[in-house]
PDB file of C-alpha atoms in Angstrom:
ATOM      1  CA  MET A   1     103.110 113.698  85.748  1.00  0.00           C
ATOM      2  CA  THR A   2     100.240 115.781  87.081  1.00  0.00           C
ATOM      3  CA  PHE A   3      99.997 117.152  90.602  1.00  0.00           C
ATOM      4  CA  LYS A   4      97.231 114.746  91.644  1.00  0.00           C
ATOM      5  CA  THR A   5      99.060 111.714  90.262  1.00  0.00           C
ATOM      6  CA  ARG A   6     102.268 112.682  92.040  1.00  0.00           C
ATOM      7  CA  GLU A   7     100.410 113.211  95.319  1.00  0.00           C
ATOM      8  CA  ALA A   8      98.625 109.857  94.980  1.00  0.00           C
ATOM      9  CA  ILE A   9     101.909 108.061  94.330  1.00  0.00           C
ATOM     10  CA  THR A  10     103.521 109.803  97.305  1.00  0.00           C
ATOM     11  CA  ALA A  11     100.635 108.891  99.628  1.00  0.00           C
ATOM     12  CA  GLY A  12     100.702 105.296  98.359  1.00  0.00           C
ATOM     13  CA  ALA A  13     104.457 105.021  98.887  1.00  0.00           C
ATOM     14  CA  ILE A  14     104.162 106.349 102.437  1.00  0.00           C
ATOM     15  CA  GLY A  15     101.385 103.845 103.121  1.00  0.00           C
ATOM     16  CA  GLY A  16     103.481 101.029 101.635  1.00  0.00           C
ATOM     17  CA  VAL A  17     106.477 101.811 103.836  1.00  0.00           C
ATOM     18  CA  ILE A  18     104.241 101.952 106.894  1.00  0.00           C
ATOM     19  CA  ALA A  19     102.645  98.627 105.894  1.00  0.00           C
ATOM     20  CA  ALA A  20     106.048  96.968 105.605  1.00  0.00           C
ATOM     21  CA  LEU A  21     107.143  98.263 109.013  1.00  0.00           C
ATOM     22  CA  ILE A  22     103.910  97.249 110.739  1.00  0.00           C
ATOM     23  CA  CYS A  23     104.034  93.804 109.126  1.00  0.00           C
ATOM     24  CA  LEU A  24     107.610  93.360 110.317  1.00  0.00           C
ATOM     25  CA  LEU A  25     106.811  94.487 113.861  1.00  0.00           C
ATOM     26  CA  VAL A  26     103.652  92.369 114.166  1.00  0.00           C
ATOM     27  CA  ASN A  27     105.392  89.254 112.842  1.00  0.00           C
ATOM     28  CA  TYR A  28     108.449  89.755 115.053  1.00  0.00           C
ATOM     29  CA  PHE A  29     106.890  90.811 118.358  1.00  0.00           C
ATOM     30  CA  LEU A  30     103.230  89.723 118.473  1.00  0.00           C
ATOM     31  CA  VAL A  31     102.806  86.603 116.394  1.00  0.00           C
ATOM     32  CA  PRO A  32     104.464  83.428 117.679  1.00  0.00           C
ATOM     33  CA  PHE A  33     106.727  81.346 115.435  1.00  0.00           C
ATOM     34  CA  PRO A  34     104.485  79.015 113.404  1.00  0.00           C
ATOM     35  CA  GLU A  35     104.751  75.251 113.652  1.00  0.00           C
ATOM     36  CA  THR A  36     102.700  74.469 110.540  1.00  0.00           C
ATOM     37  CA  ALA A  37     102.078  76.040 107.154  1.00  0.00           C
ATOM     38  CA  ILE A  38      98.482  76.842 108.123  1.00  0.00           C
ATOM     39  CA  GLU A  39      99.620  78.771 111.209  1.00  0.00           C
ATOM     40  CA  ASN A  40     102.136  80.636 109.051  1.00  0.00           C
ATOM     41  CA  THR A  41      99.394  81.595 106.602  1.00  0.00           C
ATOM     42  CA  VAL A  42      97.091  82.803 109.389  1.00  0.00           C
ATOM     43  CA  ASN A  43      99.930  84.813 110.956  1.00  0.00           C
ATOM     44  CA  HIS A  44     100.659  86.539 107.664  1.00  0.00           C
ATOM     45  CA  GLY A  45      96.964  87.268 107.269  1.00  0.00           C
ATOM     46  CA  ILE A  46      96.825  88.871 110.712  1.00  0.00           C
ATOM     47  CA  SER A  47      99.871  91.047 110.081  1.00  0.00           C
ATOM     48  CA  GLY A  48      98.565  91.960 106.628  1.00  0.00           C
ATOM     49  CA  LEU A  49      95.250  93.027 108.117  1.00  0.00           C
ATOM     50  CA  PHE A  50      96.875  95.306 110.696  1.00  0.00           C
ATOM     51  CA  SER A  51      99.371  96.793 108.267  1.00  0.00           C
ATOM     52  CA  GLY A  52      96.776  97.272 105.536  1.00  0.00           C
ATOM     53  CA  LEU A  53      94.335  99.043 107.818  1.00  0.00           C
ATOM     54  CA  LEU A  54      96.957 101.347 109.310  1.00  0.00           C
ATOM     55  CA  SER A  55      98.687 102.159 106.036  1.00  0.00           C
ATOM     56  CA  GLY A  56      95.366 102.816 104.314  1.00  0.00           C
ATOM     57  CA  PHE A  57      94.346 105.168 107.096  1.00  0.00           C
ATOM     58  CA  VAL A  58      97.652 107.035 107.021  1.00  0.00           C
ATOM     59  CA  GLY A  59      97.605 107.214 103.213  1.00  0.00           C
ATOM     60  CA  VAL A  60      94.129 108.733 103.232  1.00  0.00           C
ATOM     61  CA  MET A  61      95.096 111.193 105.962  1.00  0.00           C
ATOM     62  CA  VAL A  62      98.198 112.300 104.015  1.00  0.00           C
ATOM     63  CA  ALA A  63      96.144 112.737 100.848  1.00  0.00           C
ATOM     64  CA  LEU A  64      93.438 114.728 102.659  1.00  0.00           C
ATOM     65  CA  THR A  65      96.028 116.945 104.304  1.00  0.00           C
ATOM     66  CA  LYS A  66      97.669 117.707 100.951  1.00  0.00           C
ATOM     67  CA  VAL A  67      94.322 118.380  99.256  1.00  0.00           C
ATOM     68  CA  ASN A  68      93.234 120.706 102.069  1.00  0.00           C
ATOM     69  CA  LYS A  69      96.567 122.512 101.930  1.00  0.00           C
ATOM     70  CA  ALA A  70      96.329 122.918  98.144  1.00  0.00           C
ATOM     71  CA  SER A  71      92.755 124.235  98.354  1.00  0.00           C
ATOM     72  CA  ARG A  72      93.770 126.888 100.909  1.00  0.00           C
ATOM     73  CA  ASP A  73      96.570 128.205  98.679  1.00  0.00           C
TER      74      ASP A  73
END
């Protein structure tokens, strides 16, 4: 496995863990318990949006930090 592939997998895994935690926290604390299937679907969409945005941002920041560090060495 090459250096870039390993770094991409690491950044993706970090983003995935963050997404799971954010999804859990949003569903548990912010989103009320759904009464219908439609409300449940919307709630999962909301938590997926928040977790996807945050994990994508953190994943990109981790990747940029590692690339900048590697270019300085």
